[in-house]
PDB file of C-alpha atoms in Angstrom:
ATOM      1  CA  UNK A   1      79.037  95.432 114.935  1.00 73.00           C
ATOM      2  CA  UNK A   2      81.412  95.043 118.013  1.00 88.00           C
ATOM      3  CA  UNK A   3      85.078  93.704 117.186  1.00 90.00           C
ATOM      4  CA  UNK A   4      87.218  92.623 119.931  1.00 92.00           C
ATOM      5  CA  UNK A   5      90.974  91.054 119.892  1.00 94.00           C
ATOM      6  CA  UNK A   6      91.924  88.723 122.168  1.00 95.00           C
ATOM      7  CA  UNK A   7      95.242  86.170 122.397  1.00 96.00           C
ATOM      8  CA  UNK A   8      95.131  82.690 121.869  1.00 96.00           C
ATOM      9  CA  UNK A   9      94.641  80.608 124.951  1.00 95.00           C
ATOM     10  CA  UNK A  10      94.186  76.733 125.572  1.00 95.00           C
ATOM     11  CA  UNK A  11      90.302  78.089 126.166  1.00 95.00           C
ATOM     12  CA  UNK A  12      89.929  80.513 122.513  1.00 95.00           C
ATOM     13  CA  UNK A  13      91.790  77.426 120.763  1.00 95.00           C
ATOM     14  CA  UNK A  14      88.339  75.423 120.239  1.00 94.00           C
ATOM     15  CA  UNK A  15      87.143  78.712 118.357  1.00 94.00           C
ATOM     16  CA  UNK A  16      89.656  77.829 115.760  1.00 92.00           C
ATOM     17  CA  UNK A  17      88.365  76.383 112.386  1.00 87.00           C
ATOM     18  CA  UNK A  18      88.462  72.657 112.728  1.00 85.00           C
ATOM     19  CA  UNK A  19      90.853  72.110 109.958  1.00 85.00           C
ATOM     20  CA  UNK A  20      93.478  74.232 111.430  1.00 87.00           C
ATOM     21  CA  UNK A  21      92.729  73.028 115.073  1.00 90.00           C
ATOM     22  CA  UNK A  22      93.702  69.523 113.673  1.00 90.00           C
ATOM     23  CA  UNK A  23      96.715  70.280 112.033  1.00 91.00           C
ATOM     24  CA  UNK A  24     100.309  70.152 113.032  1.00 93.00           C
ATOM     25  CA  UNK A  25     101.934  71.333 110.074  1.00 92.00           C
ATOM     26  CA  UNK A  26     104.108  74.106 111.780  1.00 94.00           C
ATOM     27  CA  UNK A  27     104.228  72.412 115.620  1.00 95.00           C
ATOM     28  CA  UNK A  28     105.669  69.149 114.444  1.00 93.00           C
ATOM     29  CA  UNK A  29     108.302  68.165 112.225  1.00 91.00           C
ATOM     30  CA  UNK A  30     106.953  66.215 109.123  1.00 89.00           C
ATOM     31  CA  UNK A  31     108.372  62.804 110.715  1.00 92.00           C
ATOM     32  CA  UNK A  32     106.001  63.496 113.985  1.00 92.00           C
ATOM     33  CA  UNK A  33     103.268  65.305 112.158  1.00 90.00           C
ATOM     34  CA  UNK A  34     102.562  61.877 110.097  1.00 90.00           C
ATOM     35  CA  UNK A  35     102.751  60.180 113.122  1.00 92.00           C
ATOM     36  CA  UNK A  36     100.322  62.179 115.253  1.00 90.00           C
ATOM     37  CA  UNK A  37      97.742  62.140 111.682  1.00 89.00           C
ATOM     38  CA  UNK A  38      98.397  58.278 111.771  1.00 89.00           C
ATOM     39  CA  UNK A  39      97.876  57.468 115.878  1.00 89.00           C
ATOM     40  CA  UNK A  40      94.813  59.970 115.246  1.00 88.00           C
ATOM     41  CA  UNK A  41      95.308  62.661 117.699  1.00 88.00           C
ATOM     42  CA  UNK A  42      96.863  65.985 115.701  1.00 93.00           C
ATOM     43  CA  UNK A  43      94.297  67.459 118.039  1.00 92.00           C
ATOM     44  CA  UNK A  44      95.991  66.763 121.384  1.00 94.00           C
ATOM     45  CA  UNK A  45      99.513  67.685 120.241  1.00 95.00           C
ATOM     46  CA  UNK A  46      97.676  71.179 118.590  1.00 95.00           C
ATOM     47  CA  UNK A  47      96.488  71.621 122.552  1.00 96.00           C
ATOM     48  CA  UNK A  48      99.893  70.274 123.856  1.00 96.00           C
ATOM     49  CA  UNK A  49     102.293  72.573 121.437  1.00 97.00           C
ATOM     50  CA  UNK A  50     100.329  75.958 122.142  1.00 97.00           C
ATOM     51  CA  UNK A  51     100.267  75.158 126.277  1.00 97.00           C
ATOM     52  CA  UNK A  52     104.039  74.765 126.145  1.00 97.00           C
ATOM     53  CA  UNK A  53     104.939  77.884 123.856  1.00 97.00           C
ATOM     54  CA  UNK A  54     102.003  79.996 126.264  1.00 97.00           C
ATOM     55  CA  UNK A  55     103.895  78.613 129.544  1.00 97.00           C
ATOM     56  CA  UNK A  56     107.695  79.027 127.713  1.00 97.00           C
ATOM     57  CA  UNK A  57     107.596  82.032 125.352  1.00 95.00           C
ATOM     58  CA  UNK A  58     103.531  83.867 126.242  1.00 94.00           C
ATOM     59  CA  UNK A  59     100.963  84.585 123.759  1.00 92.00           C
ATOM     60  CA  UNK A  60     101.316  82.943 120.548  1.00 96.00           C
ATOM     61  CA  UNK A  61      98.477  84.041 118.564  1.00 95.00           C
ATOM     62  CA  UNK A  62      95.388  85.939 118.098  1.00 95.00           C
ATOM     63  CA  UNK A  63      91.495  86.086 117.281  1.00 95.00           C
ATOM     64  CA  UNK A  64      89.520  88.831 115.985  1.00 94.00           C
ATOM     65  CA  UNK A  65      85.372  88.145 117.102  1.00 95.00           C
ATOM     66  CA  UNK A  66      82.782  90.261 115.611  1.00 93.00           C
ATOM     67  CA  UNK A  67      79.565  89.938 117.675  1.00 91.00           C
ATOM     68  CA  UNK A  68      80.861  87.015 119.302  1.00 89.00           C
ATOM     69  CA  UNK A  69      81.661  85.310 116.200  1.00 92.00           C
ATOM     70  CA  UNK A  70      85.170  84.048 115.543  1.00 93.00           C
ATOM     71  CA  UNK A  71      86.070  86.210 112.044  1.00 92.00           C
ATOM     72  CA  UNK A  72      90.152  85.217 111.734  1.00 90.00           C
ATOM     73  CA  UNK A  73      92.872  84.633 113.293  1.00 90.00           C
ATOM     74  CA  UNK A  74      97.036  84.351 112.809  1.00 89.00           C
ATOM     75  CA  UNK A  75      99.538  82.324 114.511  1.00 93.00           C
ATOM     76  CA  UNK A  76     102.931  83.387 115.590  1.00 95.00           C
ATOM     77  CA  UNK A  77     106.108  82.245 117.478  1.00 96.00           C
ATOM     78  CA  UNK A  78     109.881  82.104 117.643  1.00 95.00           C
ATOM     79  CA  UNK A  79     111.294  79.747 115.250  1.00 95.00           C
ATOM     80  CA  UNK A  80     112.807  77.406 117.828  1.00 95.00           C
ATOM     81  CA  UNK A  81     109.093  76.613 118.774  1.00 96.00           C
ATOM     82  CA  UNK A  82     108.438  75.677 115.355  1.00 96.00           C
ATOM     83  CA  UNK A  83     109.612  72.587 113.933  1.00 94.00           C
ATOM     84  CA  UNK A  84     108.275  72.895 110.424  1.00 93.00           C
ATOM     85  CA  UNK A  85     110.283  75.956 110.264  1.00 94.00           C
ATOM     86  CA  UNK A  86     113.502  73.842 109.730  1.00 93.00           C
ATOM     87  CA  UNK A  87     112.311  71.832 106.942  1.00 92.00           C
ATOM     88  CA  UNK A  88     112.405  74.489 104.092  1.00 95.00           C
ATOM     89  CA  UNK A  89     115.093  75.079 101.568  1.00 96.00           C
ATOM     90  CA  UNK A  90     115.345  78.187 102.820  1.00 97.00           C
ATOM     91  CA  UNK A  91     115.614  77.774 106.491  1.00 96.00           C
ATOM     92  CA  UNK A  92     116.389  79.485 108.951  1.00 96.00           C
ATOM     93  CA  UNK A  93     114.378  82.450 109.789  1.00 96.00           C
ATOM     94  CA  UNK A  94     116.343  85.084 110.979  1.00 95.00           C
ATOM     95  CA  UNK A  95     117.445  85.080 114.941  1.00 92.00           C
ATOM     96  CA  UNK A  96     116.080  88.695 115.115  1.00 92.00           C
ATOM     97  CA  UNK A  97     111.822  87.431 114.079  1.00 96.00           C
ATOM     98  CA  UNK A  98     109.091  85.871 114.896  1.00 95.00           C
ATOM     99  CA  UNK A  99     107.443  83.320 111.916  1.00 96.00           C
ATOM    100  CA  UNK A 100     104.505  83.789 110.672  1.00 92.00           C
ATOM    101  CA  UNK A 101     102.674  80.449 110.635  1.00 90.00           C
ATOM    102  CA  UNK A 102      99.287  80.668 109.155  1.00 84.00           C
ATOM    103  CA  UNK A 103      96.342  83.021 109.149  1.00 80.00           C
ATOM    104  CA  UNK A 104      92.560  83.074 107.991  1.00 81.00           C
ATOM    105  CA  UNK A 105      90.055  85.872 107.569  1.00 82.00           C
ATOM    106  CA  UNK A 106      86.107  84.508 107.305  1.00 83.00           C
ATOM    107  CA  UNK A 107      84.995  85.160 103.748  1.00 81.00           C
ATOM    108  CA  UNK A 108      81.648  87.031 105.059  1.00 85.00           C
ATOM    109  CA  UNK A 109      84.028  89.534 107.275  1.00 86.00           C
ATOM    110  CA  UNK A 110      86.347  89.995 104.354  1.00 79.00           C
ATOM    111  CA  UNK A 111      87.039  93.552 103.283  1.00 78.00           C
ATOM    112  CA  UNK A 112      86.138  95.060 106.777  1.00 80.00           C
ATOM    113  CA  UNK A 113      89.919  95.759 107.727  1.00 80.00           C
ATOM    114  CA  UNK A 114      89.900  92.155 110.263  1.00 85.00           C
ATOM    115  CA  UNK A 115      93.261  91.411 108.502  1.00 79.00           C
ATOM    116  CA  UNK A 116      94.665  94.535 109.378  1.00 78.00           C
ATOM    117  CA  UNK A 117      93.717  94.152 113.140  1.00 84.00           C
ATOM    118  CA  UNK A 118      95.013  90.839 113.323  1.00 86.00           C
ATOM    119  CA  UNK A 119      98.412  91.182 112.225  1.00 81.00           C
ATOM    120  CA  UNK A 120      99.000  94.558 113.495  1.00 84.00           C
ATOM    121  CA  UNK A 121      97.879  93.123 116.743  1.00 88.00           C
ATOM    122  CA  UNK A 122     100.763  90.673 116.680  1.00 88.00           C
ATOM    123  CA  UNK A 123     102.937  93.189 115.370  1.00 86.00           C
ATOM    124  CA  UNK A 124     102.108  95.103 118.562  1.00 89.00           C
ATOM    125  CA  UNK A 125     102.859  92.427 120.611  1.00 92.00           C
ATOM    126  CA  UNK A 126     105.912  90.969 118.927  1.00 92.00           C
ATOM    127  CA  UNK A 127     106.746  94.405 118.934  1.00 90.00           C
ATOM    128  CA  UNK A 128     106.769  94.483 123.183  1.00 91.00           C
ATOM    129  CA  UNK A 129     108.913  91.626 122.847  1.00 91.00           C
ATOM    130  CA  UNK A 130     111.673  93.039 121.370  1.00 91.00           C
ATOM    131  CA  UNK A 131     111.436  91.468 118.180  1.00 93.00           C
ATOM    132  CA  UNK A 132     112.185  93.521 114.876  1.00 91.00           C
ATOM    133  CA  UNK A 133     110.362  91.260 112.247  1.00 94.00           C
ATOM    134  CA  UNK A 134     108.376  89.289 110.595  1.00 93.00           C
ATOM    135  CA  UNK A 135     109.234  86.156 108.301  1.00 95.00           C
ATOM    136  CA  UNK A 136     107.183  83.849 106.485  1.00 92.00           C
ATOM    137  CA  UNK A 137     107.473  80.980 103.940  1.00 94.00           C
ATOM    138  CA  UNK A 138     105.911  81.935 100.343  1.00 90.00           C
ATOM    139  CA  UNK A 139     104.936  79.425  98.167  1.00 90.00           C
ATOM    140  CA  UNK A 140     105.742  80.329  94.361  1.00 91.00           C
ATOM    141  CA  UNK A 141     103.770  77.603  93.143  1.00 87.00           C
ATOM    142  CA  UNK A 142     100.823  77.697  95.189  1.00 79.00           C
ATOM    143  CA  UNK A 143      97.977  76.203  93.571  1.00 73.00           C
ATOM    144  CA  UNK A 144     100.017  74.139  91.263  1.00 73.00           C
ATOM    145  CA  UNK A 145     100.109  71.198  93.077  1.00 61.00           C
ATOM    146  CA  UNK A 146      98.251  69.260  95.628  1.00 59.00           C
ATOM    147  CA  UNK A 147     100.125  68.664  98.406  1.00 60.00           C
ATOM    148  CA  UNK A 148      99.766  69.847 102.424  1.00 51.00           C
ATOM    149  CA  UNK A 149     101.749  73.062 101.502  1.00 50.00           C
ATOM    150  CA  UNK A 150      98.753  74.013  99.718  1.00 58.00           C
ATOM    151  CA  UNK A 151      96.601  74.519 102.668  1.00 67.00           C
ATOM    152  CA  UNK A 152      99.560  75.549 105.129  1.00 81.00           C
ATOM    153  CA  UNK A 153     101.869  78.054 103.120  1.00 84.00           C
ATOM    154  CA  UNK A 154     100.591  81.233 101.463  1.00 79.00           C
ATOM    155  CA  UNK A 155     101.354  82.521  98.372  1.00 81.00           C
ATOM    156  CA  UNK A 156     104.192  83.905  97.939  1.00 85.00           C
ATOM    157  CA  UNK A 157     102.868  86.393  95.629  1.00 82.00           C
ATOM    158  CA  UNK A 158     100.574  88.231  98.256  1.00 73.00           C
ATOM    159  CA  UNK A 159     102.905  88.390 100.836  1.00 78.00           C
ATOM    160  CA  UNK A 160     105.178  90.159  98.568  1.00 82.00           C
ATOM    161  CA  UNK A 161     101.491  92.487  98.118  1.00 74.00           C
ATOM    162  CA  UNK A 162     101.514  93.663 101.616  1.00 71.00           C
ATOM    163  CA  UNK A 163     105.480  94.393 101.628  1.00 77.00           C
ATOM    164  CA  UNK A 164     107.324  91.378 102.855  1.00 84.00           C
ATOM    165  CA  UNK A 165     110.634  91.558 101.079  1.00 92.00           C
ATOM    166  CA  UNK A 166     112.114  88.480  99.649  1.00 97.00           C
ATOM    167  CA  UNK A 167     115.053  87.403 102.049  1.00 97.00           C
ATOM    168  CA  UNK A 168     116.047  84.123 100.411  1.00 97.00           C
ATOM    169  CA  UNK A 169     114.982  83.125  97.246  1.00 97.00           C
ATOM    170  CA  UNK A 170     113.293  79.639  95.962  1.00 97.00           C
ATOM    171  CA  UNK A 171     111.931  78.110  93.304  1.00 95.00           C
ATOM    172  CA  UNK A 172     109.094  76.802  95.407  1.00 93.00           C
ATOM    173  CA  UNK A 173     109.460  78.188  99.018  1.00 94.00           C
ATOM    174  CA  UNK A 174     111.349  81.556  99.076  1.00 97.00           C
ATOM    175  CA  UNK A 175     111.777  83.578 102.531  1.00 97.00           C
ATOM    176  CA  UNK A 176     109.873  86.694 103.313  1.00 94.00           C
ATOM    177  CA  UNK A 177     110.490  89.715 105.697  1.00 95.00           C
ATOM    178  CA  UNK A 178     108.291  92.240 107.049  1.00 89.00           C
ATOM    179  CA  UNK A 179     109.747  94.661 109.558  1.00 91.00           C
ATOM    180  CA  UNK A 180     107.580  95.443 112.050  1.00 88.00           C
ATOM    181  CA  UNK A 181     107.572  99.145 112.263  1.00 83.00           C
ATOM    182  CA  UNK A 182     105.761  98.370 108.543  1.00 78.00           C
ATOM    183  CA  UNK A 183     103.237  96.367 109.519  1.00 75.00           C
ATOM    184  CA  UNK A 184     101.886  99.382 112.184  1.00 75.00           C
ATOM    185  CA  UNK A 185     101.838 101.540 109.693  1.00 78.00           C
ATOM    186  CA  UNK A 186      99.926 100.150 106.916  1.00 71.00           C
ATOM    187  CA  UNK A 187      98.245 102.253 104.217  1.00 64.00           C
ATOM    188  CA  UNK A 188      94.490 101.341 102.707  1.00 63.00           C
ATOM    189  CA  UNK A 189      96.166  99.948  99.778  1.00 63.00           C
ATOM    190  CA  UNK A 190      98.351  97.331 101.360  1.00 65.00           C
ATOM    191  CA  UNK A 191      95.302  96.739 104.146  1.00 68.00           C
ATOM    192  CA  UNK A 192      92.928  95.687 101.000  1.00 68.00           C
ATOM    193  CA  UNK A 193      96.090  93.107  99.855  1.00 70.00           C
ATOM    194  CA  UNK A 194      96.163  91.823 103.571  1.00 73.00           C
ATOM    195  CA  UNK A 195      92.094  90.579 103.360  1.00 73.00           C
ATOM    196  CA  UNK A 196      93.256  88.779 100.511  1.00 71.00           C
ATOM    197  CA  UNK A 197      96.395  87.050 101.341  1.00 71.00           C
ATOM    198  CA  UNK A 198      94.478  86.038 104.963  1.00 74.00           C
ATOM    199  CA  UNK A 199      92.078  84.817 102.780  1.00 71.00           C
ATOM    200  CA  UNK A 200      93.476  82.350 100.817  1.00 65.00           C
ATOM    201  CA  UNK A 201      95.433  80.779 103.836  1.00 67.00           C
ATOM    202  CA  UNK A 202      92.763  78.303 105.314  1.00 56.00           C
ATOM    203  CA  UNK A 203      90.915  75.790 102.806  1.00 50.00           C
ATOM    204  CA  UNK A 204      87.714  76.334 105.226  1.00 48.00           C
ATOM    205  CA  UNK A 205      85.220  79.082 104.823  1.00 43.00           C
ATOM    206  CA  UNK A 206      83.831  79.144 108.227  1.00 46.00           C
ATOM    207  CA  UNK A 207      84.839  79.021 111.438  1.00 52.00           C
ATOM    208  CA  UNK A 208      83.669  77.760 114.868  1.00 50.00           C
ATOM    209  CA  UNK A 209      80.463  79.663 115.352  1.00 47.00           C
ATOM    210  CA  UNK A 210      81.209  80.982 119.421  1.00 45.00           C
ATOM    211  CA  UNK A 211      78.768  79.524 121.842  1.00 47.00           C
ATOM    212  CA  UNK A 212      75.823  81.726 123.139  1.00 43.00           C
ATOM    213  CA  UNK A 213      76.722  82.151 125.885  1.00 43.00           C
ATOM    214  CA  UNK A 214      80.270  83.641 125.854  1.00 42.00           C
ATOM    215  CA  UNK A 215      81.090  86.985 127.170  1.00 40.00           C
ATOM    216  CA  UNK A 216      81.669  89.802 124.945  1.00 37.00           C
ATOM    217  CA  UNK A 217      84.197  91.677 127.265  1.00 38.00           C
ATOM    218  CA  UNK A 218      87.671  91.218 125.603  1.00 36.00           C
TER     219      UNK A 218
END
């Protein structure tokens, strides 16, 4: 099977899954997310948030195809680009990383080192950029409760698996760190916890089959 890496662009956003190309959890604050789910167009401000950060900041994410098929992805970017990022108890993220937003590996491509790929591909890249680290929002309670966090914030429990480093402490929503010259030099061990934490981060188990007649250069 051919894999191939590629950044997100306004044209590789329709190969996300559907759920996550309709949400606006991380671009919009929660005031302007429920608006945008109200007027009925999270979709547009998706497409508008990720052509401002590629024109402002560059690449802000990546997808991992096997055989054409879109397998995973992750999505990254400064914290001043993301809103949501202000609305935890344990804001901010540190001035010297990039936030990790959210993340998916397809069940059926589970286990074939996709998670690895992705996030060392944005590790490389956030790497180029001159930034040092990771962060992300764990959830402590994931699972316990039924609200949006569920879908949108990992458990805190497997990022601490593939060695983020709590930074702030919660309750609910404690503050992880993952320097990057870690995350390009991941062992099999931590590259098995990786499938599973990008594996629990998306409620859907499929995503956009890629049409038929897309290229396969990268």
């Amino acid at each position: 099977m051919s894999r191939r890496l590629v950044s997100l662009t306004l044209d590789t956003l329709e190969d996300l899954p559907s759920s996550c190309r309709q949400c606006v959890y991380w671009e919009l604050d929660p005031v302007s997310a429920d608006r945008a789910r109200g007027a009925g167009h999270p979709g547009l401000e998706k497409e508008a948030w990720v052509s401002q950060t590629l024109l402002e900041w560059g690449a802000c994410g990546k997808l991992v195809y096997v055989d054409d098929m879109p397998a995973g992805f992750v999505l990254y970017a400064p914290p001043a680009y993301v809103p949501r990022s202000m609305a935890f108890p344990t804001s901010p993220v540190s001035p010297d990383a990039g936030l990790l937003m959210t993340a998916k590996v397809v069940p059926a491509f589970a286990g074939g080192g996709l998670g690895r790929m992705l996030v060392q591909g944005a590790a490389r890249d956030l790497t180029k950029r001159g930034i040092k680290a990771i962060e992300a929002f764990g959830d402590a309670k994931f699972g316990d409760s039924d609200d949006s966090a569920r879908a949108c914030v990992a458990p805190a429990d497997y990022f601490l698996s593939v060695g983020f480093k709590t930074v702030r402490p919660h309750p609910r929503f404690p503050r992880l760190r993952l320097e990057l010259r870690t995350a390009l030099s991941w062992k099999s061990d931590v590259e098995y916890a990786l499938e599973k934490l990008l594996g629990s981060m998306s409620p859907e188990s499929l995503l956009r089959p890629a049409p038929a007649t897309r290229s396969s250069a990268g």
